Amino acid sequence: MRILIAGIGNIFMRDDGCGSFLAEALEGKVEADVQDFGTGGISLVDELEKYDVIIILDIADINEDIKVFEVNDINEDDIVQTVLSMSFGGSHGLGIEDILTILKSKGSKVKIILLTCKPKILNPGIGLSDECLKNAFLAIDELEKILKQFNVKVDRNEIKEALISRIRRIR
């Protein structure tokens, strides 16, 4: 089973970089492919189709500190909205929702799990707010549970240390 952990985010917009920072901390520390896709785009679609399971790390406007979503069904309205997004926004401005809709509309059977963190600061700057860093730690704990379902072991303390080290280097 091929598993991809995909970090999404803009590291130059503070907490928006959470998924990217998490991906960097995970690299070489889990028995799965890990990639930082930055702000994404249409080029992601072909890469993502190579996997059986994709776990996407990103921020989201949620009430909880972290939240897990499983992407199962995409309806026709989602597809229409994606086409409009591509028409008016250009292919470089595709959001993660658009990419997931394209994958599903192509008949992809990949299992997609979104692991999201609540951001605090979305202003220009580099590094995570203390609140988002706390949420990133919670996300690492949750990721361990998710990966356990696929018999992938995680040393969450090693990953947390790598994340702290990275954030300290840029502060």
Short mmCIF file of C-alpha atoms in Angstrom, two decimals:
data_model
loop_
_atom_site.label_atom_id
_atom_site.label_comp_id
_atom_site.label_asym_id
_atom_site.label_seq_id
_atom_site.Cartn_x
_atom_site.Cartn_y
_atom_site.Cartn_z
CA MET A 1 0.00 0.00 0.00
CA ARG A 2 1.45 3.36 -1.04
CA ILE A 3 0.86 6.16 1.47
CA LEU A 4 1.62 9.83 0.92
CA ILE A 5 1.66 12.49 3.60
CA ALA A 6 1.28 15.81 1.79
CA GLY A 7 2.00 19.12 3.49
CA ILE A 8 0.15 22.11 2.07
CA GLY A 9 0.85 25.72 2.99
CA ASN A 10 2.58 29.01 2.42
CA ILE A 11 5.48 29.34 4.87
CA PHE A 12 5.61 33.09 4.22
CA MET A 13 2.14 33.60 5.73
CA ARG A 14 2.82 32.45 9.29
CA ASP A 15 0.35 29.73 10.35
CA ASP A 16 -0.61 29.00 6.73
CA GLY A 17 2.75 27.20 6.56
CA CYS A 18 1.72 24.65 9.20
CA GLY A 19 1.25 21.77 6.73
CA SER A 20 4.59 22.50 5.08
CA PHE A 21 6.41 22.69 8.41
CA LEU A 22 4.81 19.41 9.51
CA ALA A 23 5.85 17.70 6.27
CA GLU A 24 9.42 18.86 6.77
CA ALA A 25 9.43 17.52 10.34
CA LEU A 26 8.06 14.16 9.16
CA GLU A 27 10.56 13.60 6.35
CA GLY A 28 12.59 10.45 6.96
CA LYS A 29 10.76 9.71 10.20
CA VAL A 30 7.80 7.67 8.94
CA GLU A 31 7.45 4.66 6.66
CA ALA A 32 5.47 6.63 4.08
CA ASP A 33 6.29 9.10 1.36
CA VAL A 34 6.29 12.68 2.63
CA GLN A 35 6.19 15.73 0.39
CA ASP A 36 5.75 19.44 0.92
CA PHE A 37 3.54 20.67 -1.89
CA GLY A 38 3.66 24.30 -0.80
CA THR A 39 0.61 26.10 -2.13
CA GLY A 40 -0.31 23.26 -4.49
CA GLY A 41 -1.69 23.66 -7.98
CA ILE A 42 -2.90 21.49 -10.82
CA SER A 43 0.44 19.66 -11.05
CA LEU A 44 -0.46 17.94 -7.78
CA VAL A 45 -3.22 15.87 -9.34
CA ASP A 46 -1.02 13.47 -11.34
CA GLU A 47 1.37 13.01 -8.42
CA LEU A 48 -1.44 12.24 -5.99
CA GLU A 49 -2.96 9.57 -8.25
CA LYS A 50 0.06 7.31 -7.63
CA TYR A 51 -1.01 6.53 -4.06
CA ASP A 52 -3.58 4.36 -2.29
CA VAL A 53 -3.84 6.67 0.73
CA ILE A 54 -3.16 10.39 0.90
CA ILE A 55 -3.04 12.24 4.20
CA ILE A 56 -3.12 15.99 3.61
CA LEU A 57 -1.79 18.30 6.33
CA ASP A 58 -3.18 21.83 6.10
CA ILE A 59 -4.84 24.59 8.07
CA ALA A 60 -8.59 25.17 8.04
CA ASP A 61 -11.15 27.57 9.44
CA ILE A 62 -12.45 25.17 12.09
CA ASN A 63 -13.78 25.57 15.62
CA GLU A 64 -11.61 22.79 17.05
CA ASP A 65 -7.82 22.93 17.44
CA ILE A 66 -7.48 20.08 14.93
CA LYS A 67 -9.96 18.16 12.83
CA VAL A 68 -9.83 15.09 10.60
CA PHE A 69 -11.96 14.86 7.46
CA GLU A 70 -12.28 11.82 5.23
CA VAL A 71 -13.06 12.74 1.64
CA ASN A 72 -15.52 10.23 0.24
CA ASP A 73 -18.08 11.68 -2.10
CA ILE A 74 -17.83 14.67 -4.39
CA ASN A 75 -21.10 15.92 -5.82
CA GLU A 76 -21.86 17.62 -9.15
CA ASP A 77 -21.96 21.07 -7.54
CA ASP A 78 -18.36 20.58 -6.36
CA ILE A 79 -17.28 19.69 -9.89
CA VAL A 80 -19.02 22.75 -11.37
CA GLN A 81 -17.39 24.96 -8.75
CA THR A 82 -13.95 23.52 -9.57
CA VAL A 83 -14.43 24.20 -13.28
CA LEU A 84 -15.43 27.79 -12.45
CA SER A 85 -12.40 28.15 -10.19
CA MET A 86 -10.12 26.97 -13.00
CA SER A 87 -11.82 29.25 -15.53
CA PHE A 88 -11.68 32.42 -13.47
CA GLY A 89 -8.71 31.81 -11.19
CA GLY A 90 -6.31 29.99 -13.48
CA SER A 91 -4.81 26.60 -12.79
CA HIS A 92 -2.15 27.96 -10.43
CA GLY A 93 -4.79 29.24 -8.01
CA LEU A 94 -6.47 25.91 -7.38
CA GLY A 95 -7.27 25.23 -3.78
CA ILE A 96 -7.06 21.86 -2.09
CA GLU A 97 -10.83 21.40 -2.49
CA ASP A 98 -10.46 21.84 -6.25
CA ILE A 99 -7.63 19.31 -6.42
CA LEU A 100 -9.62 16.74 -4.44
CA THR A 101 -12.65 17.27 -6.68
CA ILE A 102 -10.54 16.76 -9.81
CA LEU A 103 -9.11 13.54 -8.36
CA LYS A 104 -12.53 12.17 -7.52
CA SER A 105 -14.09 13.28 -10.84
CA LYS A 106 -11.33 11.36 -12.67
CA GLY A 107 -12.51 8.22 -10.92
CA SER A 108 -9.57 7.98 -8.55
CA LYS A 109 -10.08 5.41 -5.79
CA VAL A 110 -7.45 6.91 -3.52
CA LYS A 111 -8.43 7.24 0.14
CA ILE A 112 -8.03 10.89 1.12
CA ILE A 113 -7.75 12.07 4.71
CA LEU A 114 -7.46 15.76 5.60
CA LEU A 115 -5.76 16.49 8.92
CA THR A 116 -6.27 20.17 9.61
CA CYS A 117 -5.04 22.62 12.23
CA LYS A 118 -6.73 25.80 13.35
CA PRO A 119 -4.50 28.81 12.58
CA LYS A 120 -4.13 31.93 14.72
CA ILE A 121 -2.05 34.30 12.54
CA LEU A 122 -2.32 34.52 8.75
CA ASN A 123 -0.22 37.63 8.17
CA PRO A 124 3.03 37.86 6.21
CA GLY A 125 5.90 36.40 8.20
CA ILE A 126 7.70 33.12 8.76
CA GLY A 127 7.08 30.66 11.58
CA LEU A 128 4.08 29.40 13.51
CA SER A 129 2.24 31.18 16.29
CA ASP A 130 2.42 29.47 19.68
CA GLU A 131 -1.25 28.49 19.31
CA CYS A 132 -0.72 26.89 15.90
CA LEU A 133 2.43 25.12 17.11
CA LYS A 134 0.37 23.61 19.93
CA ASN A 135 -2.20 22.51 17.34
CA ALA A 136 0.56 21.05 15.17
CA PHE A 137 1.63 18.91 18.15
CA LEU A 138 -1.96 17.69 18.48
CA ALA A 139 -1.96 16.94 14.75
CA ILE A 140 1.18 14.82 15.15
CA ASP A 141 -0.58 12.81 17.88
CA GLU A 142 -3.60 12.36 15.61
CA LEU A 143 -1.39 11.43 12.65
CA GLU A 144 0.11 8.65 14.75
CA LYS A 145 -3.40 7.22 15.27
CA ILE A 146 -4.24 7.51 11.57
CA LEU A 147 -1.02 5.84 10.43
CA LYS A 148 -1.47 3.03 12.96
CA GLN A 149 -4.55 1.97 10.92
CA PHE A 150 -2.17 1.29 8.03
CA ASN A 151 0.51 -0.40 10.22
CA VAL A 152 2.87 2.56 9.93
CA LYS A 153 4.81 3.33 13.10
CA VAL A 154 5.55 6.88 14.15
CA ASP A 155 7.87 8.28 16.79
CA ARG A 156 5.81 11.36 17.58
CA ASN A 157 8.36 12.74 20.04
CA GLU A 158 11.09 12.69 17.38
CA ILE A 159 8.75 14.49 14.97
CA LYS A 160 7.80 17.09 17.57
CA GLU A 161 11.47 17.73 18.31
CA ALA A 162 12.16 18.17 14.57
CA LEU A 163 9.28 20.64 14.30
CA ILE A 164 10.47 22.67 17.31
CA SER A 165 14.01 22.70 15.93
CA ARG A 166 12.81 24.00 12.55
CA ILE A 167 10.64 26.72 14.09
CA ARG A 168 13.48 27.84 16.39
CA ARG A 169 15.87 28.15 13.44
CA ILE A 170 13.60 30.62 11.69
CA ARG A 171 12.44 32.69 14.66
#
